[in-house]
Short mmCIF file of C-alpha atoms and ligand atoms in Angstrom, two decimals:
data_model
loop_
_atom_site.label_atom_id
_atom_site.label_comp_id
_atom_site.label_asym_id
_atom_site.label_seq_id
_atom_site.Cartn_x
_atom_site.Cartn_y
_atom_site.Cartn_z
CA MET L 1 42.66 -42.92 4.91
CA ARG L 2 45.42 -45.49 4.16
CA PHE L 3 44.34 -47.76 6.58
CA ILE L 4 40.71 -47.87 5.55
CA ASN L 5 39.33 -50.61 4.29
CA PRO L 6 39.02 -49.66 0.25
CA ASN L 7 35.08 -50.75 0.27
CA LEU L 8 34.24 -48.38 2.63
CA LEU L 9 36.38 -45.92 1.48
CA PRO L 10 33.09 -44.25 -0.65
CA VAL L 11 31.20 -44.74 2.78
CA VAL L 12 33.44 -42.58 4.42
CA LEU L 13 34.24 -40.37 2.28
CA LEU L 14 30.55 -39.82 1.98
CA LEU L 15 30.60 -39.15 5.26
CA ALA L 16 33.18 -37.01 5.32
CA SER L 17 31.73 -35.09 2.41
CA LEU L 18 28.95 -34.11 4.78
CA CYS L 19 30.94 -32.84 7.36
CA CYS L 20 33.59 -30.41 5.74
CA ALA L 21 33.31 -31.07 1.72
CA ALA L 22 37.10 -30.94 1.59
CA PRO L 23 38.13 -34.70 0.65
CA VAL L 24 34.90 -35.20 -1.78
CA GLN L 25 35.95 -31.95 -3.69
CA GLN L 26 39.53 -33.30 -3.88
CA LEU L 27 38.28 -36.49 -5.10
CA ARG L 28 36.16 -34.98 -7.84
CA ASN L 29 39.11 -33.09 -9.14
CA TYR L 30 40.98 -36.40 -9.29
CA ASP L 31 38.59 -37.98 -10.58
CA ARG L 32 35.15 -36.60 -10.71
CA LYS L 33 33.46 -39.43 -12.45
CA ARG L 34 34.81 -42.05 -10.02
CA ALA L 35 33.85 -39.87 -7.31
CA VAL L 36 30.24 -39.58 -9.26
CA THR L 37 29.52 -43.21 -8.91
CA THR L 38 30.75 -43.69 -5.50
CA THR L 39 28.80 -40.86 -4.32
CA VAL L 40 26.16 -42.90 -5.97
CA THR L 41 26.25 -45.58 -4.71
CA VAL L 42 26.39 -44.28 -1.21
CA LYS L 43 23.19 -42.46 -1.34
CA THR L 44 21.69 -45.62 -2.46
CA GLN L 45 23.26 -47.17 0.31
CA ALA L 46 22.12 -44.16 3.11
CA GLN L 47 18.64 -44.77 2.58
CA PRO L 48 16.52 -43.89 5.52
CA THR L 49 15.84 -47.33 6.42
CA THR L 50 19.95 -49.08 5.86
CA THR L 51 21.41 -47.09 8.34
CA THR L 52 24.92 -47.75 7.33
CA THR L 53 27.55 -48.36 9.97
CA VAL L 54 31.45 -48.41 9.27
CA LYS L 55 33.86 -49.99 11.66
CA ALA L 56 36.91 -51.31 12.13
CA GLN L 57 38.59 -47.73 10.88
CA PRO L 58 41.36 -46.94 13.30
CA MET L 59 40.44 -43.36 12.21
CA ALA L 60 36.75 -43.06 11.75
CA SER L 61 35.88 -45.77 14.54
CA THR L 62 32.18 -45.53 14.46
CA THR L 63 30.37 -43.76 12.24
CA THR L 64 26.92 -43.58 11.73
CA ALA L 65 24.81 -42.10 8.26
CA SER L 66 21.45 -41.15 9.12
CA ALA L 67 21.42 -37.77 6.56
CA PRO L 68 19.66 -39.26 3.69
CA ALA L 69 18.38 -35.31 2.75
CA LYS L 70 21.64 -34.35 2.76
CA SER L 71 23.22 -37.43 1.17
CA SER L 72 20.71 -36.67 -1.78
CA ALA L 73 22.16 -33.11 -2.06
CA ALA L 74 26.07 -34.39 -1.68
CA ALA L 75 25.27 -36.89 -5.05
CA ALA L 76 23.45 -34.32 -6.68
CA SER L 77 26.52 -31.67 -6.63
CA ALA L 78 28.45 -34.03 -7.78
CA THR L 79 26.00 -34.41 -11.28
CA PRO L 80 28.77 -34.64 -14.00
CA GLY L 81 29.59 -31.13 -15.86
CA ALA L 82 28.47 -29.45 -12.64
CA PRO L 83 30.15 -26.04 -12.11
CA ALA L 84 32.62 -26.33 -9.09
CA ALA L 85 31.34 -24.88 -5.68
CA ALA L 86 34.53 -24.43 -3.68
CA ALA L 87 34.25 -24.59 0.09
CA PRO L 88 35.93 -21.51 1.28
CA GLY L 89 39.14 -22.02 1.75
CA LYS L 90 39.41 -24.94 -0.87
CA PRO L 91 40.46 -25.58 -4.15
CA ALA L 92 38.36 -24.67 -7.04
CA MET L 93 37.30 -27.16 -8.86
CA GLY L 94 39.37 -28.12 -12.43
CA PRO L 95 38.01 -28.65 -15.49
CA PRO L 96 35.86 -31.55 -16.10
CA ASN L 97 37.88 -34.62 -16.60
CA LEU L 98 36.81 -35.71 -20.40
CA LEU L 99 37.30 -39.02 -20.55
CA SER L 100 34.84 -41.77 -22.24
CA GLN L 101 33.66 -44.79 -20.27
CA LEU L 102 34.79 -47.05 -23.37
CA THR L 103 38.34 -45.18 -23.58
CA ALA L 104 38.90 -46.92 -19.95
CA GLU L 105 37.79 -49.53 -21.15
CA GLN L 106 39.34 -49.92 -24.08
CA ALA L 107 42.53 -48.79 -21.65
CA GLY L 108 42.27 -51.71 -18.68
CA GLY L 109 40.81 -48.92 -16.98
CA GLY L 110 40.67 -45.13 -16.11
CA VAL L 111 42.18 -42.69 -13.56
CA PRO L 112 43.06 -43.66 -10.00
CA GLY L 113 40.22 -43.74 -7.51
CA GLY L 114 40.63 -42.72 -3.93
CA PRO L 115 41.86 -39.33 -2.97
CA PRO L 116 44.68 -38.07 -5.46
CA PRO L 117 48.20 -38.98 -4.24
CA GLN L 118 48.68 -34.86 -2.72
CA THR L 119 47.13 -31.67 -3.00
CA THR L 120 49.62 -28.82 -3.34
CA PHE L 121 52.35 -29.32 -6.21
CA SER L 122 55.64 -27.46 -6.16
CA ALA L 123 56.25 -24.75 -8.84
CA ASN L 124 58.72 -27.80 -10.62
CA ALA L 125 56.19 -30.06 -10.24
CA ILE L 126 53.69 -28.02 -12.12
CA ARG L 127 56.03 -27.41 -15.15
CA ASN L 128 57.07 -30.79 -15.19
CA PHE L 129 53.59 -31.39 -15.51
CA LYS L 130 52.46 -29.07 -18.61
CA VAL L 131 55.23 -30.57 -20.64
CA ALA L 132 54.72 -34.14 -19.50
CA ASN L 133 50.63 -33.18 -20.33
CA PHE L 134 51.97 -31.52 -23.94
CA ILE L 135 54.10 -34.57 -24.87
CA GLU L 136 51.06 -36.78 -23.98
CA GLY L 137 49.05 -34.68 -25.80
CA ILE L 138 51.08 -35.49 -29.17
CA GLU L 139 51.42 -38.79 -28.62
CA SER L 140 47.65 -39.39 -27.82
CA GLY L 141 47.33 -37.34 -31.33
CA PHE L 142 49.78 -39.88 -33.02
CA PHE L 143 48.22 -43.02 -32.09
CA ALA L 144 44.94 -41.60 -32.64
CA GLY L 145 46.02 -40.24 -36.10
CA ALA L 146 47.65 -43.64 -37.27
CA LEU L 147 44.74 -45.52 -36.40
CA GLN L 148 42.62 -42.97 -38.83
CA THR L 149 45.87 -43.64 -41.49
CA LEU L 150 46.23 -47.25 -41.34
CA ASN L 151 42.82 -48.39 -41.08
CA LYS L 152 43.00 -50.01 -44.65
CA ASP L 153 46.80 -51.53 -44.22
CA PRO L 154 47.23 -55.08 -43.99
CA THR L 155 49.97 -54.83 -42.40
CA PHE L 156 48.19 -52.79 -39.83
CA THR L 157 44.86 -54.41 -39.33
CA THR L 158 46.32 -58.02 -40.05
CA PRO L 159 45.61 -60.17 -36.82
CA SER L 160 48.87 -61.94 -35.91
CA ALA L 161 48.95 -65.47 -34.46
CA ASP L 162 47.31 -64.36 -31.13
CA GLY L 163 44.39 -62.54 -32.26
CA LYS L 164 45.12 -59.04 -32.26
CA SER L 165 46.36 -57.08 -34.60
CA ILE L 166 48.57 -53.96 -34.22
CA SER L 167 45.50 -51.70 -34.75
CA ASN L 168 43.90 -53.78 -31.75
CA VAL L 169 46.75 -52.79 -29.75
CA THR L 170 47.29 -49.53 -31.06
CA THR L 171 43.48 -48.91 -29.71
CA GLN L 172 44.33 -49.99 -25.99
CA ILE L 173 47.70 -47.71 -26.12
CA ALA L 174 45.65 -44.89 -27.94
CA ALA L 175 43.13 -44.93 -25.06
CA GLN L 176 45.96 -45.03 -22.06
CA GLU L 177 47.42 -42.34 -23.23
CA LEU L 178 44.25 -40.25 -23.30
CA VAL L 179 43.91 -41.68 -19.59
CA HIS L 180 47.53 -40.49 -18.78
CA LYS L 181 46.90 -37.09 -20.38
CA ALA L 182 43.39 -37.06 -17.74
CA THR L 183 45.58 -38.19 -15.02
CA LEU L 184 47.94 -35.16 -15.11
CA GLU L 185 45.27 -32.94 -16.36
CA GLY L 186 42.80 -33.94 -12.81
CA LEU L 187 46.15 -33.00 -11.23
CA LEU L 188 47.08 -30.10 -12.77
CA GLY L 189 43.19 -29.38 -12.15
CA LEU L 190 44.27 -30.01 -8.21
CA ALA L 191 46.34 -27.42 -8.71
CA MET L 192 44.24 -25.02 -10.12
CA GLU L 193 46.27 -24.59 -13.00
CA PRO L 194 44.95 -24.92 -17.01
CA THR L 195 45.52 -28.18 -19.08
CA VAL L 196 48.01 -27.36 -21.80
CA PRO L 197 45.45 -27.79 -25.27
CA SER L 198 47.02 -30.56 -27.25
CA CYS L 199 48.12 -29.58 -30.75
CA THR L 200 45.43 -29.84 -33.69
CA THR L 201 47.55 -30.86 -36.85
CA ILE L 202 49.62 -33.80 -36.25
CA PHE L 203 51.63 -35.64 -39.58
CA PRO L 204 50.21 -38.79 -40.75
CA VAL L 205 52.00 -41.83 -40.86
CA THR L 206 53.06 -43.09 -44.41
CA ASP L 207 52.68 -47.04 -43.95
CA SER L 208 53.25 -49.29 -40.63
CA LYS L 209 56.80 -49.61 -41.00
CA ASP L 210 56.59 -45.93 -40.45
CA TYR L 211 54.52 -45.80 -37.49
CA LEU L 212 56.14 -48.25 -35.60
CA ALA L 213 59.48 -46.53 -36.26
CA LYS L 214 57.79 -43.56 -35.22
CA ALA L 215 55.95 -45.15 -32.21
CA ASN L 216 59.19 -46.10 -30.77
CA VAL L 217 60.75 -42.67 -30.89
CA VAL L 218 58.03 -40.59 -29.52
CA THR L 219 57.24 -43.23 -26.86
CA SER L 220 61.16 -43.23 -26.23
CA ALA L 221 61.07 -39.43 -25.74
CA ALA L 222 58.61 -40.06 -23.35
CA ILE L 223 60.34 -42.39 -21.61
CA GLY L 224 62.90 -40.34 -21.67
CA VAL L 225 61.44 -37.08 -19.88
CA ILE L 226 59.19 -38.99 -17.05
CA ILE L 227 63.04 -41.01 -16.40
CA ASN L 228 63.96 -36.56 -15.65
CA ILE L 229 60.65 -35.81 -14.04
CA LEU L 230 61.15 -38.39 -11.53
CA GLN L 231 64.23 -37.34 -10.89
CA SER L 232 63.37 -33.99 -10.33
CA LEU L 233 59.76 -34.71 -8.21
CA SER L 234 62.26 -36.80 -5.94
CA GLY L 235 63.53 -33.57 -4.33
CA THR L 236 59.68 -31.61 -4.18
CA ASP L 237 56.50 -33.90 -4.86
CA PRO L 238 58.16 -37.43 -3.33
CA ASN L 239 54.37 -38.50 -3.46
CA LEU L 240 53.89 -38.07 -7.08
CA ILE L 241 56.72 -40.26 -8.15
CA SER L 242 54.06 -43.15 -7.56
CA PRO L 243 51.30 -42.69 -9.85
CA LEU L 244 54.16 -41.42 -12.52
CA SER L 245 56.15 -44.61 -12.28
CA SER L 246 52.95 -46.23 -12.78
CA ILE L 247 52.87 -44.47 -15.93
CA LEU L 248 56.59 -45.25 -16.69
CA SER L 249 56.51 -48.94 -16.78
CA VAL L 250 53.05 -48.79 -19.20
CA GLU L 251 55.10 -46.41 -21.42
CA SER L 252 57.99 -49.60 -21.38
CA GLN L 253 55.42 -51.88 -22.23
CA GLN L 254 53.99 -49.85 -25.24
CA ASP L 255 57.82 -49.48 -26.50
CA ALA L 256 58.60 -52.95 -26.07
CA PHE L 257 55.47 -53.70 -28.41
CA PHE L 258 56.51 -51.04 -31.03
CA ARG L 259 60.22 -52.76 -31.19
CA MET L 260 58.77 -56.50 -31.34
CA SER L 261 56.08 -55.14 -33.90
CA GLY L 262 59.40 -54.00 -35.77
CA SER L 263 61.51 -57.08 -34.95
CA ASN L 264 63.24 -55.99 -32.50
CA THR L 265 64.07 -57.70 -29.09
CA PRO L 266 61.82 -56.21 -26.66
CA SER L 267 64.35 -54.64 -25.03
CA ALA L 268 67.66 -53.40 -26.37
CA SER L 269 69.37 -52.12 -23.03
CA PRO L 270 69.35 -53.11 -19.33
CA PHE L 271 68.66 -48.72 -18.78
CA ASN L 272 66.14 -46.86 -20.70
CA THR L 273 67.64 -43.20 -21.91
CA GLY L 274 67.05 -40.24 -19.60
CA LEU L 275 65.90 -37.14 -21.41
CA SER L 276 66.10 -33.11 -20.37
CA THR L 277 62.46 -31.72 -20.96
CA THR L 278 63.46 -29.59 -23.56
CA PHE L 279 65.19 -32.89 -26.08
CA ALA L 280 62.17 -34.47 -25.34
CA TYR L 281 59.62 -31.47 -25.95
CA ASN L 282 62.04 -30.75 -29.40
CA ILE L 283 61.54 -34.62 -30.66
CA ALA L 284 57.59 -34.84 -29.81
CA LEU L 285 57.56 -31.52 -32.10
CA THR L 286 58.29 -32.99 -34.76
CA TYR L 287 55.54 -35.03 -34.52
CA VAL L 288 53.24 -31.69 -35.59
CA ASP L 289 52.63 -28.63 -37.28
CA PRO L 290 53.69 -26.29 -33.81
CA ARG L 291 51.27 -23.03 -35.65
CA SER L 292 48.88 -25.58 -34.92
CA CYS L 293 49.54 -25.83 -30.66
CA PRO L 294 47.53 -23.10 -29.04
CA GLN L 295 50.25 -23.52 -26.23
CA LEU L 296 53.77 -24.23 -26.61
CA PRO L 297 55.84 -24.76 -23.28
CA ASP L 298 57.92 -22.07 -22.61
CA LEU L 299 61.14 -24.65 -23.48
CA ALA L 300 63.52 -23.74 -26.33
CA ILE L 301 63.30 -24.73 -29.66
CA LEU L 302 66.40 -25.76 -31.19
CA PRO L 303 67.25 -25.78 -34.06
CA SER L 304 66.73 -29.70 -36.21
CA LEU L 305 70.52 -31.81 -36.52
CA ASN L 306 69.29 -32.97 -39.96
CA LEU L 307 70.70 -36.41 -40.06
CA THR L 308 71.12 -37.72 -43.90
CA SER L 309 72.40 -41.38 -42.16
CA PRO L 310 71.28 -43.59 -40.85
CA MET L 311 67.62 -42.87 -40.83
CA VAL L 312 65.33 -44.63 -38.09
CA GLY L 313 62.84 -47.24 -39.12
CA ALA L 314 61.24 -49.66 -37.41
CA THR L 315 63.69 -52.09 -37.45
CA ALA L 316 67.21 -51.22 -36.48
CA PRO L 317 70.11 -52.52 -38.79
CA ALA L 318 71.52 -55.67 -38.31
CA THR L 319 75.18 -54.53 -37.16
CA PRO L 320 74.74 -51.26 -35.69
CA PRO L 321 75.70 -48.01 -37.04
CA THR L 322 78.93 -46.60 -36.52
CA SER L 323 79.09 -43.45 -37.48
CA ILE L 324 76.15 -40.60 -38.68
CA THR L 325 76.28 -38.03 -41.65
CA PHE L 326 74.52 -34.62 -41.52
CA THR L 327 74.31 -31.74 -43.70
CA ALA L 328 75.91 -28.70 -41.61
CA SER L 329 74.43 -25.85 -43.47
CA GLY L 330 73.90 -23.53 -40.78
CA ASN L 331 75.30 -20.47 -39.48
CA LEU L 332 78.40 -23.05 -37.71
CA PRO L 333 80.86 -21.56 -35.00
CA LYS L 334 84.00 -21.71 -36.40
CA GLY L 335 86.71 -24.42 -34.44
CA ASN L 336 85.61 -27.94 -33.21
CA LEU L 337 82.37 -29.19 -33.48
CA TYR L 338 81.54 -32.73 -31.30
CA ILE L 339 78.48 -35.12 -30.97
CA GLY L 340 77.36 -35.24 -27.49
CA TRP L 341 76.17 -38.57 -27.16
CA VAL L 342 73.42 -39.79 -24.73
CA ASN L 343 72.87 -43.34 -24.29
CA GLN L 344 71.32 -45.53 -21.38
CA ALA L 345 72.60 -44.30 -17.67
CA ASN L 346 75.21 -43.65 -19.22
CA PRO L 347 77.47 -39.81 -18.52
CA VAL L 348 77.69 -37.84 -22.36
CA ALA L 349 79.73 -39.22 -24.56
CA TYR L 350 81.38 -37.18 -27.14
CA SER L 351 83.06 -37.81 -30.67
CA ASN L 352 84.53 -35.61 -33.71
CA VAL L 353 82.72 -33.94 -35.91
CA THR L 354 84.51 -33.69 -39.72
CA VAL L 355 82.38 -30.92 -41.76
CA THR L 356 83.60 -31.63 -45.68
CA ASN L 357 81.71 -29.43 -48.21
CA GLY L 358 78.47 -28.89 -46.08
CA ILE L 359 78.66 -32.63 -45.31
CA ALA L 360 79.84 -33.57 -41.19
CA THR L 361 80.33 -37.01 -40.60
CA ALA L 362 80.97 -38.29 -36.41
CA ASP L 363 81.88 -41.79 -35.07
CA ILE L 364 79.00 -43.08 -33.11
CA PRO L 365 80.85 -44.09 -30.09
CA ALA L 366 80.87 -48.19 -28.74
CA GLY L 367 78.01 -49.33 -26.61
CA MET L 368 75.61 -47.32 -27.54
CA THR L 369 72.22 -49.98 -27.84
CA GLY L 370 68.86 -49.34 -28.58
CA ILE L 371 68.01 -45.50 -29.19
CA ALA L 372 70.73 -42.77 -29.09
CA PHE L 373 69.86 -39.28 -28.86
CA ALA L 374 73.27 -37.43 -30.49
CA ALA L 375 73.31 -33.38 -30.40
CA LEU L 376 76.19 -31.12 -32.21
CA THR L 377 77.36 -29.25 -29.32
CA THR L 378 81.14 -26.99 -29.26
CA GLN L 379 82.05 -28.59 -25.35
CA THR L 380 82.92 -31.60 -24.06
CA VAL L 381 82.66 -31.12 -20.60
CA ALA L 382 79.16 -31.57 -20.09
CA MET L 383 78.07 -34.74 -18.61
CA THR L 384 74.54 -34.66 -17.82
CA VAL L 385 71.53 -34.42 -20.77
CA ASP L 386 70.56 -31.31 -18.87
CA GLY L 387 74.29 -29.89 -19.39
CA LEU L 388 74.67 -31.42 -23.15
CA THR L 389 70.81 -29.32 -23.40
CA ASN L 390 72.17 -26.14 -22.41
CA SER L 391 75.01 -25.99 -24.82
CA THR L 392 73.26 -27.69 -27.46
CA LEU L 393 73.64 -25.95 -31.03
CA ALA L 394 71.71 -28.37 -33.10
CA GLY L 395 69.39 -31.59 -31.76
CA PRO L 396 68.32 -33.96 -30.69
CA ALA L 397 68.64 -36.56 -33.67
CA VAL L 398 67.45 -39.92 -32.78
CA VAL L 399 69.69 -42.91 -33.41
CA LEU L 400 68.43 -46.32 -33.38
CA MET L 401 71.23 -48.68 -32.74
CA SER L 402 69.68 -51.94 -32.39
C1 NAG Y 1 40.56 -56.16 -33.36
O1 NAG Y 1 39.75 -54.80 -34.16
C2 NAG Y 1 39.00 -55.07 -35.22
C3 NAG Y 1 38.89 -54.15 -36.02
O2 NAG Y 1 38.18 -52.68 -34.91
C4 NAG Y 1 37.84 -55.20 -34.06
O3 NAG Y 1 36.39 -56.57 -34.83
C5 NAG Y 1 37.86 -57.08 -33.27
O4 NAG Y 1 36.99 -57.70 -32.45
C6 NAG Y 1 39.51 -56.76 -32.93
N1 NAG Y 1 39.90 -57.49 -32.29
C7 NAG Y 1 39.97 -57.95 -31.00
C8 NAG Y 1 40.59 -59.67 -29.97
O5 NAG Y 1 40.27 -57.06 -29.82
C1 NAG Y 2 69.30 -28.35 -40.57
O1 NAG Y 2 68.32 -27.91 -41.64
C2 NAG Y 2 67.73 -26.52 -41.27
C3 NAG Y 2 66.65 -26.21 -42.83
O2 NAG Y 2 67.51 -27.03 -43.77
C4 NAG Y 2 68.77 -25.60 -41.19
O3 NAG Y 2 68.14 -24.49 -41.01
C5 NAG Y 2 69.68 -26.26 -40.14
O4 NAG Y 2 70.96 -25.03 -40.20
C6 NAG Y 2 70.49 -27.50 -40.23
N1 NAG Y 2 70.99 -27.62 -39.69
C7 NAG Y 2 72.23 -28.05 -39.21
C8 NAG Y 2 72.92 -28.87 -37.93
O5 NAG Y 2 72.89 -27.77 -40.69
C1 NAG Y 3 88.90 -35.55 -31.78
O1 NAG Y 3 90.03 -34.99 -32.17
C2 NAG Y 3 90.90 -34.26 -31.66
C3 NAG Y 3 92.55 -33.33 -31.60
O2 NAG Y 3 91.42 -32.78 -32.17
C4 NAG Y 3 92.23 -35.63 -31.11
O3 NAG Y 3 92.84 -35.41 -29.72
C5 NAG Y 3 91.08 -36.60 -30.12
O4 NAG Y 3 91.90 -37.86 -29.82
C6 NAG Y 3 89.49 -37.37 -31.29
N1 NAG Y 3 88.95 -37.45 -30.75
C7 NAG Y 3 88.42 -38.36 -31.11
C8 NAG Y 3 87.68 -39.62 -30.24
O5 NAG Y 3 88.74 -39.14 -32.23
C1 NAG Y 4 71.35 -24.96 -18.05
O1 NAG Y 4 71.42 -24.09 -17.80
C2 NAG Y 4 70.03 -23.58 -16.88
C3 NAG Y 4 69.28 -21.98 -17.09
O2 NAG Y 4 70.70 -21.49 -17.49
C4 NAG Y 4 70.65 -23.58 -15.39
O3 NAG Y 4 69.25 -23.21 -14.43
C5 NAG Y 4 70.61 -24.73 -15.44
O4 NAG Y 4 71.54 -24.88 -14.17
C6 NAG Y 4 71.66 -25.40 -16.29
N1 NAG Y 4 72.22 -26.73 -15.88
C7 NAG Y 4 73.32 -27.62 -16.41
C8 NAG Y 4 73.32 -28.45 -15.86
O5 NAG Y 4 74.33 -26.60 -16.68
#
């Protein structure tokens, strides 16, 4: 399909659907609304009086549409909300894509059109997509909640010099998260996998500063996990790298906005920090009441590492912090304790933990910028975030360095 002039794609897809129904079927899974629109458009083009001839396609050479009755049937079968009618041996339809036109307009676009990047998925891809679906659900709920909670907060609603308020930009970002979510759900639908229902109780933000701080953290967690998922998919599902990287760079643009709105530089480091799915999941879980989540991913819920300083704010401290303090109240093992530090694309760095009267401190190794992620552990050999995750006693805690 990749050699076809995109303007002719709807016609080609209709013709393909007349012949065998498979491509349109798959397309509807990925972007049901778009598929409906294009099919209806093509139906108009394929009226008896206007026989449509499609030329200049290496693949389909010359094709003529001359079956209006059949094309009407094809259009009708694509009615929104119509149940899936899977062709024999073809994937059944996924759940309907519930993205409104308004959301797509606010976001600057909807779920990608055209054929899906692939139609069979590895178990690894499905597992990762479900985690991403869960986290995107929390992100979009968080932004929607902030829009409601802060709608009378002047810092949130007053336009800046460009005429746009934090609220205006958040409206767009919230819509983009819904599109990301719908895209992942479309791919899960293609794989005939259930989507992950969203948690319903998202903790409200207290004010605009709290919002910016938390938006930076949750977006950094999403960026971190997508970096990890991309690495994982490169081995199993390389065709998914492209759509997922497109999501990753938008998450980074969104994060630059949160950082700048908090008077930080747009990008603090040359590299963003990759996170394990478990670390990102545990950070996302701090935004919700887990009891309100109909379905939790099959990942470990780690004990929290309770920092008493520094606390993450909207604005990074003028001088980067040099140590952390946390309460050590749980059943911590005897022997040496360490904090493993995850930052940028570097191997995990370790610092010693000193505990005095239930208050623990650890130095922050030199060279940490942006957001660093800290986890309590008893070992210093794991060099990757996945290895650190496996040996984490508590964490990850988030430290805003710069
Ligand atoms: C910003 O949001 C306000 C309130 O919802 C709206 O009236 C205004 O048109 C928006 N401005 C822009 C530039 O989107
Ligand atoms: C953090 O606080 C929780 C709740 O008080 C406690 O159960 C947990 O053990 C603490 N974590 C550490 C590392 O002390
Ligand atoms: C951590 O403590 C050990 C001794 O237990 C010491 O050898 C090491 O130098 C310390 N590391 C740092 C970074 O202070
Ligand atoms: C972490 O633990 C999982 C499950 O035991 C294992 O499959 C994986 O290889 C471990 N990863 C690392 C980097 O140690």
